[in-house]
């Protein structure tokens, strides 16, 4: 089913996934806060990315570089000159737009007037700030607009300290900042967001093969975590779309409620960055091949995904409305590895003879499962909440449990229920989450 942006945004807010930042002051459109449920899911997205990109491979290591870097980094990388979007302003209503994103480049989508745009000017997307107490051009710094440069400037540190041999990758997850002209579509385009990027260094002649390899790997990552294949596609960039550093880029696109749009970019950055930093810093960042005695700049294939945008796409993809016994049920069919909670423990009612043992069961399982214990409201409402936040398994402790020392496990997708002895509960949950 196709779900509207509004429906997802409402669910996200109602259930504690995502809140508007600074909401009590009227909100700020370009930033969002992740609530108790959202932070768990976002963490799971990032953990799954890390697991597949670092933990399960022998050729990729991790890094966590600073958000504030020397201004020279962004001069050398080309961002200070070229990390821009074309900005036009409507003379009639003063609305500002990104020219390359307008459906009709002559008509203002805000007021509908034609021929009212100013000449386009290139607007740099990097946020500026200053280090130290005095604001001057000498201490101007930027908040990083991509995590990638932190990797390039540490390339030699990582290669040397970890004795890396080509081909190898350096992965990083963290915040990036862009002063987007038109943030919007909920968390899709924000000014503060999180990225999951990996720079894969290889011999120049092997770059085309690794470019194909990473497209397949990354596409599979989404489908393996349950994203529907028909909602994903790979789109090569037109030559005029390419970033200043790229010899070829494809986007993995998702069928968002407003149409196909970028989820992740995979680029062949050539030796652009290492060469640029070598020249600007005076450090020789060439790779020395001991077998051939050659020195050369490795090429780089970069899969670059947005963590917050990916979480958003998984939310949309998992959203289902179903009719059950004449009533509508909203359920997020999230893969258990992404679901905020794996298990909910629900005493049937608020009576102490049920809540006390049920909360003891919850405590005994907390170290193994991310779980929610909930004794508020009717059992029906509590199931509804767990369905809406995608909890795969609910465990109910009822009056029979006192006698038979068993509980009921309810499966989110099938709504099937099974009775399990409390002694065997952890094992049964483990098995159910695997399938
Ligand atoms: N290092 C390459 C790079 O940053 P990008 O295509 O500009 O490439 C990579 O960004 C990913 O980061 C995008 O595919 C998207 O998922 C995410 N991203 C970029 N700008 C974003 C924004 N303003 N808000 C949310 N996510 C964003």
GROMACS .gro file of C-alpha atoms and ligand atoms in nm:
model
  462
    1UNK     CA    1   0.000   0.000   0.000
    2UNK     CA    2   0.108   0.361  -0.045
    3UNK     CA    3   0.100   0.560   0.272
    4UNK     CA    4   0.087   0.939   0.282
    5UNK     CA    5   0.364   1.149   0.430
    6UNK     CA    6   0.115   1.295   0.674
    7UNK     CA    7   0.009   0.951   0.804
    8UNK     CA    8   0.370   0.849   0.870
    9UNK     CA    9   0.457   1.183   1.031
   10UNK     CA   10   0.150   1.157   1.259
   11UNK     CA   11   0.233   0.802   1.362
   12UNK     CA   12   0.596   0.898   1.423
   13UNK     CA   13   0.491   1.179   1.652
   14UNK     CA   14   0.205   0.996   1.827
   15UNK     CA   15   0.417   0.694   1.916
   16UNK     CA   16   0.741   0.871   2.008
   17UNK     CA   17   0.956   0.802   1.702
   18UNK     CA   18   1.023   1.160   1.592
   19UNK     CA   19   0.937   1.499   1.738
   20UNK     CA   20   0.969   1.841   1.578
   21UNK     CA   21   1.279   2.005   1.719
   22UNK     CA   22   1.215   2.302   1.954
   23UNK     CA   23   0.842   2.223   1.939
   24UNK     CA   24   0.750   2.417   2.255
   25UNK     CA   25   0.886   2.730   2.083
   26UNK     CA   26   0.687   2.675   1.767
   27UNK     CA   27   0.932   2.430   1.612
   28UNK     CA   28   1.215   2.458   1.365
   29UNK     CA   29   1.143   2.305   1.026
   30UNK     CA   30   1.486   2.177   0.946
   31UNK     CA   31   1.567   1.958   1.247
   32UNK     CA   32   1.400   1.672   1.432
   33UNK     CA   33   1.443   1.499   1.765
   34UNK     CA   34   1.427   1.121   1.796
   35UNK     CA   35   1.204   1.004   2.082
   36UNK     CA   36   1.239   0.692   2.300
   37UNK     CA   37   1.107   0.462   2.028
   38UNK     CA   38   1.275   0.640   1.736
   39UNK     CA   39   1.617   0.643   1.895
   40UNK     CA   40   1.601   0.265   1.931
   41UNK     CA   41   1.508   0.215   1.568
   42UNK     CA   42   1.768   0.464   1.442
   43UNK     CA   43   2.031   0.287   1.650
   44UNK     CA   44   1.925  -0.047   1.500
   45UNK     CA   45   1.956   0.092   1.146
   46UNK     CA   46   2.306   0.217   1.221
   47UNK     CA   47   2.402  -0.110   1.399
   48UNK     CA   48   2.283  -0.320   1.105
   49UNK     CA   49   2.482  -0.101   0.865
   50UNK     CA   50   2.792  -0.132   1.086
   51UNK     CA   51   2.745  -0.505   1.118
   52UNK     CA   52   2.731  -0.559   0.744
   53UNK     CA   53   2.999  -0.301   0.653
   54UNK     CA   54   3.252  -0.359   0.932
   55UNK     CA   55   3.182  -0.653   1.161
   56UNK     CA   56   3.106  -0.912   0.892
   57UNK     CA   57   3.400  -0.815   0.668
   58UNK     CA   58   3.773  -0.847   0.705
   59UNK     CA   59   3.857  -0.558   0.475
   60UNK     CA   60   3.678  -0.260   0.635
   61UNK     CA   61   3.765  -0.081   0.960
   62UNK     CA   62   3.582   0.195   1.145
   63UNK     CA   63   3.651   0.557   1.234
   64UNK     CA   64   3.487   0.838   1.431
   65UNK     CA   65   3.634   1.169   1.319
   66UNK     CA   66   3.557   1.519   1.448
   67UNK     CA   67   3.265   1.725   1.319
   68UNK     CA   68   3.476   2.041   1.328
   69UNK     CA   69   3.781   2.010   1.105
   70UNK     CA   70   4.040   2.255   0.977
   71UNK     CA   71   3.900   2.493   0.716
   72UNK     CA   72   4.184   2.379   0.489
   73UNK     CA   73   4.010   2.039   0.461
   74UNK     CA   74   3.709   2.196   0.290
   75UNK     CA   75   3.922   2.419   0.072
   76UNK     CA   76   4.121   2.121  -0.054
   77UNK     CA   77   3.818   1.896  -0.097
   78UNK     CA   78   3.652   2.155  -0.319
   79UNK     CA   79   3.355   2.208  -0.088
   80UNK     CA   80   3.435   2.571  -0.015
   81UNK     CA   81   3.410   2.655  -0.384
   82UNK     CA   82   3.177   2.394  -0.524
   83UNK     CA   83   2.942   2.255  -0.257
   84UNK     CA   84   2.659   2.475  -0.374
   85UNK     CA   85   2.301   2.460  -0.492
   86UNK     CA   86   2.148   2.710  -0.738
   87UNK     CA   87   1.922   2.947  -0.544
   88UNK     CA   88   1.645   3.165  -0.690
   89UNK     CA   89   1.416   3.403  -0.504
   90UNK     CA   90   1.066   3.499  -0.611
   91UNK     CA   91   1.034   3.878  -0.640
   92UNK     CA   92   0.662   3.854  -0.575
   93UNK     CA   93   0.644   3.646  -0.254
   94UNK     CA   94   1.014   3.631  -0.152
   95UNK     CA   95   1.008   3.250  -0.133
   96UNK     CA   96   1.346   3.088  -0.200
   97UNK     CA   97   1.383   2.774  -0.408
   98UNK     CA   98   1.644   2.535  -0.540
   99UNK     CA   99   1.633   2.592  -0.913
  100UNK     CA  100   1.734   2.235  -0.999
  101UNK     CA  101   1.441   2.094  -0.798
  102UNK     CA  102   1.168   2.311  -0.952
  103UNK     CA  103   0.913   2.135  -1.172
  104UNK     CA  104   0.878   2.449  -1.385
  105UNK     CA  105   1.192   2.668  -1.365
  106UNK     CA  106   0.987   2.978  -1.457
  107UNK     CA  107   0.699   2.944  -1.208
  108UNK     CA  108   0.708   3.002  -0.834
  109UNK     CA  109   0.548   2.698  -0.661
  110UNK     CA  110   0.463   2.917  -0.361
  111UNK     CA  111   0.259   3.198  -0.523
  112UNK     CA  112   0.210   3.057  -0.874
  113UNK     CA  113   0.347   3.370  -1.049
  114UNK     CA  114   0.560   3.334  -1.362
  115UNK     CA  115   0.873   3.524  -1.456
  116UNK     CA  116   0.934   3.653  -1.104
  117UNK     CA  117   1.260   3.473  -1.022
  118UNK     CA  118   1.587   3.653  -0.957
  119UNK     CA  119   1.895   3.539  -1.147
  120UNK     CA  120   2.018   3.211  -0.992
  121UNK     CA  121   2.315   3.235  -0.758
  122UNK     CA  122   2.526   2.954  -0.623
  123UNK     CA  123   2.455   2.914  -0.252
  124UNK     CA  124   2.713   2.729  -0.039
  125UNK     CA  125   2.549   2.471   0.187
  126UNK     CA  126   2.813   2.455   0.459
  127UNK     CA  127   2.728   2.595   0.803
  128UNK     CA  128   2.989   2.839   0.925
  129UNK     CA  129   3.102   2.900   1.279
  130UNK     CA  130   3.416   3.024   1.455
  131UNK     CA  131   3.655   2.861   1.697
  132UNK     CA  132   3.752   3.064   2.002
  133UNK     CA  133   3.606   3.386   2.135
  134UNK     CA  134   3.678   3.617   1.842
  135UNK     CA  135   3.484   3.594   1.517
  136UNK     CA  136   3.716   3.656   1.229
  137UNK     CA  137   3.808   3.507   0.896
  138UNK     CA  138   4.116   3.352   1.056
  139UNK     CA  139   3.917   3.120   1.281
  140UNK     CA  140   3.630   3.040   1.046
  141UNK     CA  141   3.538   2.670   1.052
  142UNK     CA  142   3.256   2.465   0.903
  143UNK     CA  143   3.033   2.195   1.045
  144UNK     CA  144   3.109   1.897   0.824
  145UNK     CA  145   2.861   1.852   0.538
  146UNK     CA  146   2.968   1.488   0.487
  147UNK     CA  147   3.153   1.239   0.706
  148UNK     CA  148   3.371   1.136   0.410
  149UNK     CA  149   3.641   1.403   0.443
  150UNK     CA  150   3.716   1.290   0.800
  151UNK     CA  151   3.801   0.954   0.644
  152UNK     CA  152   4.026   1.094   0.370
  153UNK     CA  153   4.229   1.306   0.610
  154UNK     CA  154   4.281   0.998   0.831
  155UNK     CA  155   4.357   0.763   0.543
  156UNK     CA  156   4.728   0.743   0.619
  157UNK     CA  157   4.677   0.716   0.998
  158UNK     CA  158   4.442   0.422   0.950
  159UNK     CA  159   4.648   0.252   0.679
  160UNK     CA  160   4.964   0.272   0.888
  161UNK     CA  161   4.829   0.185   1.232
  162UNK     CA  162   4.616  -0.103   1.109
  163UNK     CA  163   4.862  -0.225   0.843
  164UNK     CA  164   4.591  -0.213   0.576
  165UNK     CA  165   4.657  -0.339   0.225
  166UNK     CA  166   4.454  -0.250  -0.082
  167UNK     CA  167   4.169  -0.301  -0.130
  168UNK     CA  168   4.031  -0.183   0.204
  169UNK     CA  169   3.758   0.041   0.339
  170UNK     CA  170   3.708   0.290   0.623
  171UNK     CA  171   3.355   0.327   0.755
  172UNK     CA  172   3.202   0.604   0.960
  173UNK     CA  173   2.860   0.687   1.102
  174UNK     CA  174   2.784   1.033   1.231
  175UNK     CA  175   2.615   1.369   1.207
  176UNK     CA  176   2.646   1.595   0.906
  177UNK     CA  177   2.508   1.944   0.852
  178UNK     CA  178   2.388   2.121   0.539
  179UNK     CA  179   2.220   2.456   0.519
  180UNK     CA  180   1.962   2.319   0.274
  181UNK     CA  181   1.767   2.584   0.084
  182UNK     CA  182   1.448   2.381   0.104
  183UNK     CA  183   1.446   2.125   0.385
  184UNK     CA  184   1.127   1.924   0.393
  185UNK     CA  185   0.927   1.609   0.345
  186UNK     CA  186   0.955   1.538   0.715
  187UNK     CA  187   1.297   1.387   0.799
  188UNK     CA  188   1.386   1.325   0.434
  189UNK     CA  189   1.579   1.649   0.392
  190UNK     CA  190   1.693   1.823   0.710
  191UNK     CA  191   1.976   2.059   0.796
  192UNK     CA  192   2.115   1.827   1.063
  193UNK     CA  193   2.115   1.456   0.981
  194UNK     CA  194   2.315   1.139   1.020
  195UNK     CA  195   2.516   0.964   0.752
  196UNK     CA  196   2.659   0.614   0.716
  197UNK     CA  197   2.951   0.632   0.475
  198UNK     CA  198   3.229   0.401   0.369
  199UNK     CA  199   3.529   0.491   0.153
  200UNK     CA  200   3.665   0.183  -0.022
  201UNK     CA  201   4.023   0.232  -0.145
  202UNK     CA  202   4.135   0.019  -0.439
  203UNK     CA  203   4.371   0.006  -0.736
  204UNK     CA  204   4.255   0.244  -1.011
  205UNK     CA  205   4.209  -0.037  -1.262
  206UNK     CA  206   3.986  -0.229  -1.017
  207UNK     CA  207   3.754   0.065  -0.947
  208UNK     CA  208   3.489  -0.028  -1.209
  209UNK     CA  209   3.456  -0.378  -1.062
  210UNK     CA  210   3.423  -0.248  -0.705
  211UNK     CA  211   3.173   0.013  -0.821
  212UNK     CA  212   2.946  -0.269  -0.950
  213UNK     CA  213   3.015  -0.481  -0.643
  214UNK     CA  214   2.908  -0.211  -0.396
  215UNK     CA  215   2.589  -0.136  -0.588
  216UNK     CA  216   2.485  -0.499  -0.552
  217UNK     CA  217   2.591  -0.525  -0.188
  218UNK     CA  218   2.413  -0.213  -0.082
  219UNK     CA  219   2.094  -0.297  -0.272
  220UNK     CA  220   2.092  -0.637  -0.102
  221UNK     CA  221   2.134  -0.479   0.242
  222UNK     CA  222   1.795  -0.307   0.211
  223UNK     CA  223   1.609  -0.611   0.079
  224UNK     CA  224   1.772  -0.840   0.335
  225UNK     CA  225   1.626  -0.618   0.606
  226UNK     CA  226   1.282  -0.653   0.454
  227UNK     CA  227   1.250  -0.352   0.226
  228UNK     CA  228   1.034  -0.450  -0.070
  229UNK     CA  229   1.235  -0.486  -0.387
  230UNK     CA  230   0.965  -0.324  -0.601
  231UNK     CA  231   1.012  -0.006  -0.396
  232UNK     CA  232   1.384   0.015  -0.474
  233UNK     CA  233   1.571   0.096  -0.791
  234UNK     CA  234   1.919   0.196  -0.903
  235UNK     CA  235   1.944   0.513  -1.111
  236UNK     CA  236   2.270   0.629  -1.273
  237UNK     CA  237   2.335   1.005  -1.250
  238UNK     CA  238   2.330   1.211  -1.570
  239UNK     CA  239   2.669   1.373  -1.641
  240UNK     CA  240   2.533   1.718  -1.541
  241UNK     CA  241   2.418   1.586  -1.201
  242UNK     CA  242   2.757   1.452  -1.093
  243UNK     CA  243   2.924   1.600  -0.785
  244UNK     CA  244   3.249   1.785  -0.840
  245UNK     CA  245   3.453   1.480  -0.730
  246UNK     CA  246   3.271   1.203  -0.912
  247UNK     CA  247   3.352   1.007  -1.229
  248UNK     CA  248   3.028   0.813  -1.195
  249UNK     CA  249   2.747   0.792  -0.941
  250UNK     CA  250   2.434   0.587  -0.903
  251UNK     CA  251   2.157   0.650  -0.657
  252UNK     CA  252   1.968   0.376  -0.482
  253UNK     CA  253   1.621   0.526  -0.491
  254UNK     CA  254   1.312   0.446  -0.289
  255UNK     CA  255   0.948   0.493  -0.392
  256UNK     CA  256   0.868   0.764  -0.134
  257UNK     CA  257   0.507   0.889  -0.106
  258UNK     CA  258   0.596   1.178  -0.344
  259UNK     CA  259   0.777   0.955  -0.596
  260UNK     CA  260   1.123   0.803  -0.652
  261UNK     CA  261   1.392   0.981  -0.455
  262UNK     CA  262   1.746   0.923  -0.331
  263UNK     CA  263   1.815   0.689  -0.044
  264UNK     CA  264   2.186   0.637  -0.096
  265UNK     CA  265   2.452   0.743  -0.343
  266UNK     CA  266   2.732   0.517  -0.463
  267UNK     CA  267   3.011   0.712  -0.630
  268UNK     CA  268   3.341   0.649  -0.799
  269UNK     CA  269   3.535   0.939  -0.643
  270UNK     CA  270   3.851   0.839  -0.834
  271UNK     CA  271   4.168   0.965  -0.664
  272UNK     CA  272   4.021   1.314  -0.641
  273UNK     CA  273   4.024   1.349  -0.262
  274UNK     CA  274   4.355   1.183  -0.173
  275UNK     CA  275   4.528   1.372  -0.452
  276UNK     CA  276   4.371   1.703  -0.344
  277UNK     CA  277   4.468   1.655   0.023
  278UNK     CA  278   4.817   1.546  -0.076
  279UNK     CA  279   4.869   1.856  -0.283
  280UNK     CA  280   4.719   2.095  -0.030
  281UNK     CA  281   4.881   1.950   0.284
  282UNK     CA  282   5.216   1.849   0.142
  283UNK     CA  283   5.175   1.496   0.290
  284UNK     CA  284   5.238   1.219   0.042
  285UNK     CA  285   4.919   1.014   0.052
  286UNK     CA  286   5.017   0.778  -0.226
  287UNK     CA  287   5.006   0.406  -0.162
  288UNK     CA  288   5.332   0.216  -0.185
  289UNK     CA  289   5.301  -0.127  -0.340
  290UNK     CA  290   5.582  -0.339  -0.198
  291UNK     CA  291   5.550  -0.604  -0.468
  292UNK     CA  292   5.583  -0.372  -0.766
  293UNK     CA  293   5.768  -0.087  -0.593
  294UNK     CA  294   5.508   0.153  -0.733
  295UNK     CA  295   5.357   0.457  -0.566
  296UNK     CA  296   5.010   0.567  -0.673
  297UNK     CA  297   4.690   0.729  -0.546
  298UNK     CA  298   4.422   0.466  -0.480
  299UNK     CA  299   4.077   0.516  -0.631
  300UNK     CA  300   3.778   0.533  -0.400
  301UNK     CA  301   3.433   0.378  -0.429
  302UNK     CA  302   3.196   0.536  -0.181
  303UNK     CA  303   2.859   0.398  -0.069
  304UNK     CA  304   2.704   0.695   0.118
  305UNK     CA  305   2.370   0.650   0.292
  306UNK     CA  306   2.168   0.868   0.526
  307UNK     CA  307   2.083   0.697   0.856
  308UNK     CA  308   1.784   0.918   0.931
  309UNK     CA  309   1.656   0.895   0.574
  310UNK     CA  310   1.699   0.518   0.574
  311UNK     CA  311   1.505   0.482   0.897
  312UNK     CA  312   1.229   0.693   0.741
  313UNK     CA  313   1.216   0.467   0.433
  314UNK     CA  314   1.198   0.155   0.651
  315UNK     CA  315   0.909   0.310   0.845
  316UNK     CA  316   0.719   0.383   0.523
  317UNK     CA  317   0.789   0.040   0.381
  318UNK     CA  318   0.676  -0.140   0.697
  319UNK     CA  319   0.348   0.053   0.732
  320UNK     CA  320   0.037  -0.163   0.682
  321UNK     CA  321  -0.330  -0.114   0.745
  322UNK     CA  322  -0.537  -0.430   0.782
  323UNK     CA  323  -0.893  -0.516   0.869
  324UNK     CA  324  -0.923  -0.754   1.163
  325UNK     CA  325  -1.271  -0.860   1.282
  326UNK     CA  326  -1.426  -0.551   1.125
  327UNK     CA  327  -1.173  -0.318   1.286
  328UNK     CA  328  -0.878  -0.145   1.129
  329UNK     CA  329  -0.533  -0.240   1.253
  330UNK     CA  330  -0.221  -0.034   1.182
  331UNK     CA  331   0.092  -0.244   1.200
  332UNK     CA  332   0.458  -0.182   1.123
  333UNK     CA  333   0.593  -0.505   0.979
  334UNK     CA  334   0.951  -0.423   1.064
  335UNK     CA  335   1.227  -0.679   1.058
  336UNK     CA  336   1.292  -0.774   1.425
  337UNK     CA  337   1.649  -0.645   1.382
  338UNK     CA  338   1.512  -0.296   1.316
  339UNK     CA  339   1.207  -0.291   1.543
  340UNK     CA  340   1.251  -0.059   1.844
  341UNK     CA  341   1.144  -0.328   2.088
  342UNK     CA  342   1.175  -0.696   2.018
  343UNK     CA  343   0.935  -0.797   2.294
  344UNK     CA  344   0.657  -0.640   2.502
  345UNK     CA  345   0.559  -0.789   2.837
  346UNK     CA  346   0.195  -0.720   2.916
  347UNK     CA  347   0.011  -0.833   3.230
  348UNK     CA  348  -0.353  -0.888   3.133
  349UNK     CA  349  -0.474  -0.642   3.393
  350UNK     CA  350  -0.333  -0.406   3.650
  351UNK     CA  351  -0.399  -0.640   3.943
  352UNK     CA  352  -0.086  -0.689   4.159
  353UNK     CA  353  -0.110  -1.071   4.133
  354UNK     CA  354  -0.044  -1.022   3.760
  355UNK     CA  355   0.178  -0.712   3.749
  356UNK     CA  356   0.428  -0.833   4.008
  357UNK     CA  357   0.522  -1.163   3.840
  358UNK     CA  358   0.499  -1.005   3.492
  359UNK     CA  359   0.741  -0.728   3.582
  360UNK     CA  360   0.976  -0.988   3.732
  361UNK     CA  361   0.968  -1.177   3.400
  362UNK     CA  362   1.043  -0.852   3.220
  363UNK     CA  363   1.342  -0.782   3.446
  364UNK     CA  364   1.478  -1.131   3.390
  365UNK     CA  365   1.474  -1.082   3.012
  366UNK     CA  366   1.599  -0.722   2.984
  367UNK     CA  367   1.966  -0.803   2.943
  368UNK     CA  368   1.896  -1.017   2.637
  369UNK     CA  369   1.601  -0.846   2.469
  370UNK     CA  370   1.517  -0.480   2.416
  371UNK     CA  371   1.174  -0.494   2.572
  372UNK     CA  372   0.892  -0.275   2.694
  373UNK     CA  373   0.691  -0.357   3.003
  374UNK     CA  374   0.345  -0.200   2.988
  375UNK     CA  375   0.061  -0.232   3.236
  376UNK     CA  376  -0.140   0.079   3.141
  377UNK     CA  377  -0.477   0.078   2.959
  378UNK     CA  378  -0.676  -0.216   2.824
  379UNK     CA  379  -0.494  -0.511   2.670
  380UNK     CA  380  -0.648  -0.425   2.328
  381UNK     CA  381  -0.502  -0.074   2.334
  382UNK     CA  382  -0.166  -0.205   2.443
  383UNK     CA  383  -0.159  -0.454   2.151
  384UNK     CA  384  -0.249  -0.166   1.920
  385UNK     CA  385   0.045   0.039   2.049
  386UNK     CA  386   0.286  -0.251   2.004
  387UNK     CA  387   0.157  -0.316   1.650
  388UNK     CA  388   0.203   0.051   1.563
  389UNK     CA  389   0.562   0.057   1.681
  390UNK     CA  390   0.637  -0.277   1.517
  391UNK     CA  391   0.707  -0.498   1.821
  392UNK     CA  392   0.731  -0.851   1.678
  393UNK     CA  393   0.629  -1.036   1.996
  394UNK     CA  394   0.394  -0.959   2.285
  395UNK     CA  395   0.397  -1.177   2.597
  396UNK     CA  396   0.082  -1.176   2.807
  397UNK     CA  397   0.069  -1.286   3.169
  398UNK     CA  398  -0.292  -1.374   3.263
  399UNK     CA  399  -0.482  -1.531   3.555
  400UNK     CA  400  -0.409  -1.885   3.427
  401UNK     CA  401  -0.038  -1.802   3.437
  402UNK     CA  402  -0.051  -1.801   3.818
  403UNK     CA  403  -0.153  -2.170   3.810
  404UNK     CA  404   0.011  -2.312   3.497
  405UNK     CA  405   0.333  -2.102   3.500
  406UNK     CA  406   0.286  -2.032   3.132
  407UNK     CA  407   0.237  -1.717   2.926
  408UNK     CA  408   0.098  -1.639   2.581
  409UNK     CA  409   0.320  -1.518   2.301
  410UNK     CA  410   0.136  -1.320   2.034
  411UNK     CA  411   0.305  -1.286   1.696
  412UNK     CA  412   0.268  -0.940   1.540
  413UNK     CA  413   0.223  -1.031   1.173
  414UNK     CA  414   0.003  -1.340   1.197
  415UNK     CA  415  -0.156  -1.251   1.534
  416UNK     CA  416  -0.120  -1.622   1.618
  417UNK     CA  417  -0.091  -1.699   1.985
  418UNK     CA  418   0.105  -1.978   2.151
  419UNK     CA  419   0.121  -2.085   2.511
  420UNK     CA  420   0.472  -2.127   2.647
  421UNK     CA  421   0.601  -2.230   2.986
  422UNK     CA  422   0.782  -1.944   3.165
  423UNK     CA  423   1.089  -2.167   3.206
  424UNK     CA  424   1.115  -2.190   2.828
  425UNK     CA  425   1.019  -1.830   2.749
  426UNK     CA  426   1.365  -1.687   2.668
  427UNK     CA  427   1.436  -1.977   2.434
  428UNK     CA  428   1.096  -1.948   2.264
  429UNK     CA  429   1.145  -1.574   2.210
  430UNK     CA  430   1.494  -1.632   2.069
  431UNK     CA  431   1.355  -1.889   1.824
  432UNK     CA  432   1.062  -1.673   1.720
  433UNK     CA  433   1.285  -1.371   1.654
  434UNK     CA  434   1.513  -1.578   1.433
  435UNK     CA  435   1.229  -1.685   1.200
  436LIG     N1  436   2.995   1.177   0.084
  436LIG     C1  437   2.901   1.177  -0.022
  436LIG     C2  438   2.775   1.236   0.015
  436LIG     O1  439   2.763   1.298   0.119
  436LIG     P1  440   2.529   1.270  -0.068
  436LIG     O2  441   2.454   1.202  -0.177
  436LIG     O3  442   2.531   1.419  -0.068
  436LIG     O4  443   2.676   1.211  -0.075
  436LIG     C3  444   2.470   1.084   0.103
  436LIG     O5  445   2.475   1.221   0.073
  436LIG     C4  446   2.338   1.050   0.170
  436LIG     O6  447   2.319   1.133   0.285
  436LIG     C5  448   2.215   1.077   0.083
  436LIG     O7  449   2.189   0.969  -0.006
  436LIG     C6  450   2.106   1.090   0.188
  436LIG     O8  451   2.060   0.962   0.229
  436LIG     C7  452   2.180   1.156   0.303
  436LIG     N2  453   2.153   1.301   0.302
  436LIG     C8  454   2.214   1.395   0.228
  436LIG     N3  455   2.163   1.517   0.254
  436LIG     C9  456   2.066   1.499   0.347
  436LIG    C10  457   1.976   1.587   0.416
  436LIG     N4  458   1.977   1.718   0.396
  436LIG     N5  459   1.889   1.533   0.506
  436LIG    C11  460   1.888   1.397   0.529
  436LIG     N6  461   1.971   1.311   0.468
  436LIG    C12  462   2.060   1.360   0.377
   0.00000   0.00000   0.00000
